[in-house]
Amino acid sequence: MKTNKDIDDFVTDILKPYPGVKDKVFLLAEPCDVNGDTASPVFEFLKYHSGLYDPKSGTSKPIPWNFGKFLVDKNGEVVCFWSPKESSIADDIEACIEGRLEGKKFATEEDAEEKKKSTMSPEEAKKFVEDKINGPSTAVDFTLSYCPHCKASIASLKKLTSSLEIVEVDTMENGAAVKEAVKTVTGQKTFPQVFIKGKFIGGNSDLQELISDGKIKDMMNQEL
């Protein structure tokens, strides 16, 4: 039996940048087996992490068994879906990247059912996030379990400090509310989101830049 971690590790390993879009998105295509233990890890990954959002009904629904083509962003989240019969999607991909795509089915960042299950209000979620940011840890990293950029940021931060708190928002209780609260606090939609001594520094690329120029150690050594 494949576990969610097995599926995540497999998909993260096989995802490759789609040619011509400079690592902005990934393209996954072709119908596949969706039954039991023989189900494609790609299908299981998408089903587990992203339901499909129908703008007409305003609700999410499961990914169809005969799914066709998905546009997946660099964090592994589905941002667009086409039916199996769609033959030309190049224009749609370009429009999707530029934010011009309309009339298509988009996947929610978290399943609508998970939102319903959340017992944490937006205010409580924001306080939870702020308490983590301003807590005793030198570094706080808000991450997604399946995101390779998040894993890279964690590995780098572990080399820099033992005072690190990792908040894996997609696997925790009330994670949907916490995820939205993090976005509200920082204004950034993608993950990871890294804080050093209460200061937001950005994502993994920002972290790596600070490491390269040596500024990260100065930030960690500064008095609060």
C-alpha angles and dihedrals in degrees: 000000000000115000123213089254092052090051094046093049092048095049094043088053096050100041109110129182112267108244115261101017099084100235093308096118144004126223121217119184146166129066113265145180112295101174125113120294092351093058114124112261087225091059092045090049093052093043092049097045105030133033118193119259118215110204091200095060097026091226139106124242135182120279107265119252091239096048116167122193131354132191108217123190126224091269091058096253121136111242100170141018133199129190118253089252094059105112105179118043103151093100091046091051091052092046091047092053090049094046094246100112114120135174096027131116113260128195119236117237089237129016115268090232090059089056090054091051094053113111094186120094120222089253092052091046092051091050090049090053094046091049090054092047093049095039128110097277118105091216130028120190121192106201147168117235095229099041116110091200089056091051090051092051091050092051091051095046092049088058091052103045143006088210096082129135117196116200108193098196100187095056101040128092110270087012094150091058092045092049091054091046092054090052090049093051096048104026088228120121101194130074148270100052112190130199126190115197091338095312121116110231100174132243135326096291090053090048092051091050091053090048092050095052094041096241095119094071091051090052091051093049095050118108116249 
